[in-house]
Tab-separated table of C-alpha atoms in Angstrom:
chain	number	residue	atom	x	y	z
A	1250	ASP	CA	-36.700	82.160	12.735
A	1251	VAL	CA	-40.446	81.606	12.313
A	1252	ALA	CA	-39.887	78.885	9.722
A	1253	GLU	CA	-37.444	77.135	12.051
A	1254	GLU	CA	-39.866	77.318	14.998
A	1255	LEU	CA	-42.694	75.874	12.887
A	1256	GLY	CA	-40.504	73.221	11.305
A	1257	VAL	CA	-41.174	74.373	7.731
A	1258	THR	CA	-39.131	75.971	4.970
A	1259	LYS	CA	-39.186	79.670	4.121
A	1260	ALA	CA	-40.579	78.780	0.701
A	1261	GLN	CA	-43.531	77.052	2.354
A	1262	LEU	CA	-44.226	80.153	4.450
A	1263	VAL	CA	-44.222	82.288	1.325
A	1264	ARG	CA	-46.604	79.893	-0.461
A	1265	VAL	CA	-49.051	79.898	2.456
A	1266	SER	CA	-48.905	83.699	2.584
A	1267	ARG	CA	-49.763	83.966	-1.102
A	1268	MET	CA	-52.578	81.427	-0.745
A	1269	LEU	CA	-54.075	83.772	1.867
A	1270	GLY	CA	-53.928	86.694	-0.544
A	1271	PHE	CA	-50.728	88.395	0.598
A	1272	ASP	CA	-47.784	89.313	-1.620
A	1273	GLY	CA	-45.388	87.479	0.664
A	1274	TYR	CA	-44.616	86.481	4.224
A	1275	SER	CA	-43.582	89.993	5.290
A	1276	GLN	CA	-47.025	91.334	4.426
A	1277	LEU	CA	-48.715	88.469	6.294
A	1278	LYS	CA	-46.482	89.065	9.324
A	1279	ASP	CA	-47.382	92.771	9.385
A	1280	ALA	CA	-51.092	91.926	9.191
A	1281	LEU	CA	-50.805	89.391	12.013
A	1282	LYS	CA	-48.825	91.839	14.118
A	1283	SER	CA	-51.469	94.542	13.668
A	1284	ALA	CA	-54.244	92.091	14.522
A	1285	VAL	CA	-52.520	90.895	17.698
A	1286	LEU	CA	-51.672	94.405	18.879
A	1287	GLY	CA	-55.218	95.532	18.114
A	1288	GLN	CA	-56.625	92.892	20.447
A	1289	ASP	CA	-54.851	94.470	23.422
A	1290	ASN	CA	-55.058	98.138	22.437
A	1291	PRO	CA	-57.559	99.846	24.813
A	1292	ALA	CA	-58.450	102.489	22.223
A	1293	ASP	CA	-59.217	99.846	19.594
A	1294	MET	CA	-61.241	97.864	22.122
A	1295	LEU	CA	-63.346	100.923	22.955
A	1296	ALA	CA	-63.908	101.599	19.256
A	1297	ARG	CA	-65.105	98.027	18.697
A	1298	VAL	CA	-67.500	98.238	21.637
A	1299	ARG	CA	-68.970	101.494	20.345
A	1300	ASP	CA	-69.298	100.116	16.819
A	1301	ASN	CA	-71.043	96.947	17.997
A	1302	ARG	CA	-73.630	98.931	19.974
A	1303	LYS	CA	-73.878	96.123	22.515
A	1304	ASP	CA	-74.627	96.512	26.213
A	1305	ILE	CA	-71.091	96.496	27.643
A	1306	GLN	CA	-72.301	95.463	31.106
A	1307	VAL	CA	-73.996	92.341	29.753
A	1308	THR	CA	-70.952	91.520	27.629
A	1309	ILE	CA	-68.572	91.819	30.581
A	1310	HIS	CA	-70.853	89.709	32.789
A	1311	ARG	CA	-70.985	86.963	30.160
A	1312	GLU	CA	-67.257	87.007	29.423
A	1313	GLU	CA	-66.180	86.990	33.071
A	1314	HIS	CA	-68.371	83.962	33.758
A	1315	ALA	CA	-66.750	82.303	30.747
A	1316	ASN	CA	-63.290	83.258	32.072
A	1317	LEU	CA	-64.025	81.513	35.360
A	1318	ASP	CA	-65.394	78.398	33.653
A	1319	ASP	CA	-62.527	78.207	31.153
A	1320	THR	CA	-59.918	78.748	33.859
A	1321	TRP	CA	-61.513	76.033	35.986
A	1322	THR	CA	-61.352	73.482	33.164
A	1323	GLN	CA	-57.615	74.156	32.717
A	1324	ILE	CA	-56.712	73.522	36.366
A	1325	LYS	CA	-55.165	70.060	36.804
A	1326	PRO	CA	-55.198	68.545	40.327
A	1327	ASP	CA	-51.691	67.113	39.868
A	1328	ASP	CA	-50.363	70.567	38.962
A	1329	VAL	CA	-52.026	72.085	42.024
A	1330	SER	CA	-50.392	69.442	44.230
A	1331	LEU	CA	-47.016	70.029	42.586
A	1332	PHE	CA	-47.385	73.789	43.067
A	1333	CYS	CA	-48.088	73.329	46.777
A	1334	SER	CA	-45.042	71.081	47.141
A	1335	LYS	CA	-42.794	73.595	45.379
A	1336	ILE	CA	-44.048	76.429	47.596
A	1337	GLN	CA	-43.443	74.451	50.790
A	1338	GLU	CA	-39.978	73.320	49.677
A	1339	ALA	CA	-38.804	76.758	48.508
A	1340	GLU	CA	-36.453	78.837	50.635
A	1341	ALA	CA	-38.200	81.973	49.372
A	1342	VAL	CA	-41.063	82.583	46.949
A	1343	TYR	CA	-40.836	85.576	44.618
A	1344	CYS	CA	-44.218	86.769	43.328
A	1345	ALA	CA	-43.568	88.633	40.084
A	1346	GLY	CA	-45.694	90.649	37.681
A	1347	TRP	CA	-45.912	93.836	35.642
A	1348	GLY	CA	-48.841	96.233	35.227
A	1349	ILE	CA	-52.214	94.623	35.822
A	1350	SER	CA	-50.488	91.253	36.286
A	1351	SER	CA	-48.749	92.697	39.349
A	1352	LEU	CA	-52.149	92.759	41.102
A	1353	VAL	CA	-52.287	88.980	40.741
A	1354	ALA	CA	-48.712	88.698	42.026
A	1355	GLU	CA	-49.576	90.887	45.023
A	1356	SER	CA	-52.637	88.776	45.814
A	1357	LEU	CA	-50.451	85.667	45.910
A	1358	PHE	CA	-47.811	87.482	47.987
A	1359	ILE	CA	-50.375	88.561	50.617
A	1360	ARG	CA	-51.808	85.055	50.912
A	1361	LEU	CA	-48.357	83.468	51.314
A	1362	ARG	CA	-47.246	86.012	53.910
A	1363	THR	CA	-50.517	85.498	55.784
A	1364	MET	CA	-49.644	81.799	56.022
A	1365	GLY	CA	-46.233	82.644	57.465
A	1366	LEU	CA	-44.237	81.803	54.343
A	1367	ARG	CA	-41.216	83.768	53.201
A	1368	ALA	CA	-42.596	85.620	50.185
A	1369	VAL	CA	-41.178	88.586	48.272
A	1370	LEU	CA	-43.212	90.844	45.982
A	1371	MET	CA	-41.270	91.473	42.787
A	1372	THR	CA	-42.813	94.298	40.757
A	1373	ARG	CA	-41.463	97.332	38.898
A	1374	SER	CA	-40.454	99.895	41.526
A	1375	GLY	CA	-37.163	101.605	42.344
A	1376	MET	CA	-35.293	98.810	40.581
A	1377	THR	CA	-35.905	97.026	37.317
A	1378	LEU	CA	-37.107	93.444	37.477
A	1379	GLN	CA	-33.776	92.322	36.046
A	1380	GLU	CA	-31.938	93.995	38.933
A	1381	GLN	CA	-34.264	92.418	41.488
A	1382	ALA	CA	-33.865	88.992	39.877
A	1383	ARG	CA	-30.144	89.016	40.674
A	1384	ALA	CA	-31.030	88.220	44.309
A	1385	VAL	CA	-32.971	85.093	43.346
A	1386	LYS	CA	-30.974	81.913	43.875
A	1387	GLY	CA	-31.143	78.144	43.749
A	1388	GLY	CA	-33.758	76.805	46.150
A	1389	ASP	CA	-36.044	79.786	45.524
A	1390	LEU	CA	-39.255	79.703	43.508
A	1391	VAL	CA	-40.452	82.492	41.222
A	1392	VAL	CA	-44.187	82.568	40.535
A	1393	VAL	CA	-44.796	85.001	37.702
A	1394	CYS	CA	-48.101	86.166	36.222
A	1395	GLU	CA	-47.877	87.574	32.708
A	1396	LEU	CA	-50.910	88.632	30.678
A	1397	PRO	CA	-50.749	90.451	27.324
A	1398	SER	CA	-49.029	92.565	26.367
A	1399	PHE	CA	-45.939	90.526	27.206
A	1400	VAL	CA	-43.083	92.594	28.655
A	1401	ILE	CA	-39.410	92.130	27.759
A	1402	GLU	CA	-38.310	93.116	31.271
A	1403	VAL	CA	-40.391	90.308	32.779
A	1404	THR	CA	-39.004	87.748	30.332
A	1405	GLU	CA	-35.411	88.788	31.002
A	1406	ALA	CA	-35.939	88.765	34.783
A	1407	VAL	CA	-37.360	85.239	34.638
A	1408	GLU	CA	-34.432	84.151	32.476
A	1409	ILE	CA	-31.981	85.523	35.065
A	1410	ALA	CA	-33.792	83.733	37.900
A	1411	LYS	CA	-33.768	80.485	35.927
A	1412	ARG	CA	-30.066	80.883	35.197
A	1413	ASN	CA	-29.443	81.390	38.921
A	1414	GLY	CA	-31.025	77.999	39.607
A	1415	ALA	CA	-34.481	79.048	40.831
A	1416	GLY	CA	-37.657	77.150	40.024
A	1417	ILE	CA	-40.175	78.935	37.796
A	1418	ALA	CA	-43.981	78.655	37.918
A	1419	THR	CA	-45.979	80.706	35.426
A	1420	ILE	CA	-49.554	81.967	35.175
A	1421	THR	CA	-50.446	83.083	31.646
A	1422	ASP	CA	-53.270	82.962	29.136
A	1423	SER	CA	-51.234	81.306	26.390
A	1424	PRO	CA	-48.446	78.729	25.935
A	1425	ALA	CA	-46.993	81.255	23.472
A	1426	ALA	CA	-46.123	83.655	26.316
A	1427	PRO	CA	-42.316	84.153	26.232
A	1428	ILE	CA	-41.902	83.236	29.925
A	1429	CYS	CA	-43.276	79.745	29.298
A	1430	ARG	CA	-40.004	78.562	27.800
A	1431	PHE	CA	-38.372	78.952	31.227
A	1432	SER	CA	-41.227	77.413	33.204
A	1433	ASP	CA	-41.032	74.264	35.308
A	1434	LEU	CA	-44.775	74.425	35.998
A	1435	SER	CA	-47.337	76.300	33.895
A	1436	PHE	CA	-50.898	77.316	34.718
A	1437	PHE	CA	-53.135	78.681	31.976
A	1438	VAL	CA	-56.087	80.967	32.557
A	1439	SER	CA	-58.748	82.673	30.481
A	1440	ALA	CA	-58.416	86.466	30.557
A	1441	THR	CA	-60.740	87.682	27.795
A	1442	SER	CA	-62.083	91.200	28.191
A	1443	PRO	CA	-63.935	93.590	25.868
A	1444	MET	CA	-62.267	96.584	27.542
A	1445	PHE	CA	-58.935	97.632	29.076
A	1446	GLY	CA	-56.871	94.685	27.873
A	1447	SER	CA	-56.814	91.478	29.897
A	1448	SER	CA	-59.148	90.521	32.725
A	1449	ILE	CA	-57.618	89.356	36.021
A	1450	ILE	CA	-60.741	87.569	37.298
A	1451	GLY	CA	-59.516	84.174	36.039
A	1452	PRO	CA	-55.960	84.578	37.404
A	1453	LEU	CA	-57.244	85.748	40.813
A	1454	PHE	CA	-59.599	82.756	40.891
A	1455	LEU	CA	-56.625	80.476	40.225
A	1456	VAL	CA	-54.586	82.120	43.008
A	1457	HIS	CA	-57.550	81.699	45.365
A	1458	ILE	CA	-57.680	77.965	44.599
A	1459	LEU	CA	-53.913	77.430	44.805
A	1460	THR	CA	-53.503	79.218	48.135
A	1461	SER	CA	-56.592	77.611	49.658
A	1462	VAL	CA	-55.367	74.106	48.806
A	1463	LEU	CA	-51.916	75.096	50.075
A	1464	ALA	CA	-53.361	76.196	53.431
A	1465	VAL	CA	-55.160	72.871	53.812
A	1466	ASN	CA	-52.010	70.923	52.896
A	1467	MET	CA	-49.867	72.894	55.359
A	1468	GLY	CA	-52.074	71.800	58.244
A	1469	ASP	CA	-51.117	73.067	61.711
A	1470	SER	CA	-48.407	75.431	60.487
A	1471	ALA	CA	-50.950	77.316	58.381
A	1472	ARG	CA	-53.491	77.234	61.209
A	1473	MET	CA	-51.030	78.749	63.696
A	1474	ALA	CA	-49.964	81.410	61.206
A	1475	LEU	CA	-53.587	82.345	60.534
A	1476	GLU	CA	-54.334	82.492	64.259
A	1477	GLU	CA	-51.371	84.804	64.768
A	1478	GLN	CA	-52.477	86.949	61.852
A	1479	ALA	CA	-55.994	87.114	63.308
A	1480	GLN	CA	-54.641	88.893	66.387
A	1481	PHE	CA	-54.141	91.992	64.256
A	1482	LEU	CA	-57.917	92.209	63.905
A	1483	HIS	CA	-58.104	93.249	67.549
A	1484	ASP	CA	-55.519	96.017	67.163
A	1485	GLU	CA	-57.618	99.185	67.139
A	1486	ARG	CA	-54.678	101.158	65.738
A	1487	ILE	CA	-55.289	99.251	62.497
A	1488	PHE	CA	-58.939	98.166	62.385
A	1489	HIS	CA	-62.120	99.839	63.566
A	1490	PRO	CA	-63.619	97.902	66.510
A	1491	VAL	CA	-66.712	96.616	64.747
A	1492	PHE	CA	-68.278	93.192	64.422
A	1493	GLY	CA	-67.327	90.929	61.529
A	1494	LEU	CA	-63.800	92.179	60.833
A	1495	LYS	CA	-61.774	90.207	58.335
A	1496	TYR	CA	-58.207	90.389	57.119
A	1497	SER	CA	-57.057	90.122	53.528
């Protein structure tokens, strides 16, 4: 399967493996698998930090700034415009994610609902993602965030939604993410982190940009929705009556 994907023969894979010092491709594959899994293993990440004896706060500060810069350079204006068009044309927008990626999905969901759009949060709850995806239909749009480790349930749910005729927009850190093969529109972010797996600073930054541009493009409809939402700020059953209140 790997040889077919790469467009080479199995014999060529074996030769490359031996050139790298492995007995064969199976040994190389095991080494690559261990290396990839080790990058996202929180225990291994902690061990590396302790071994390096570096100031973790300084490292995180530097890497998060790099995540923002790298994410910014990958944002294409045409893709942002296309995303906004797809959102406005969709009958319903499903915001999907698993684990830490679900926080990004929820951020998008809140912003869309705030603007009066029909949005549905699709995360692992009382039903599997595959079960929830059965309700997705043609005319809908699924926006899915998926950061390593990549989850089979997410991939299968996206496949079901695609098969049902829905549009798919993805937010990932790599074109190799399994969901990308179903995507009609892909956004790539930088999510490097020295601890706890992937960072969501880059993805949240992207969502902030996408929804802000969307609000501007929507014009009066977004303005009226935001004005209606702002009325909740004066409901003292929800918010304390203090100066400077804001909603999400």
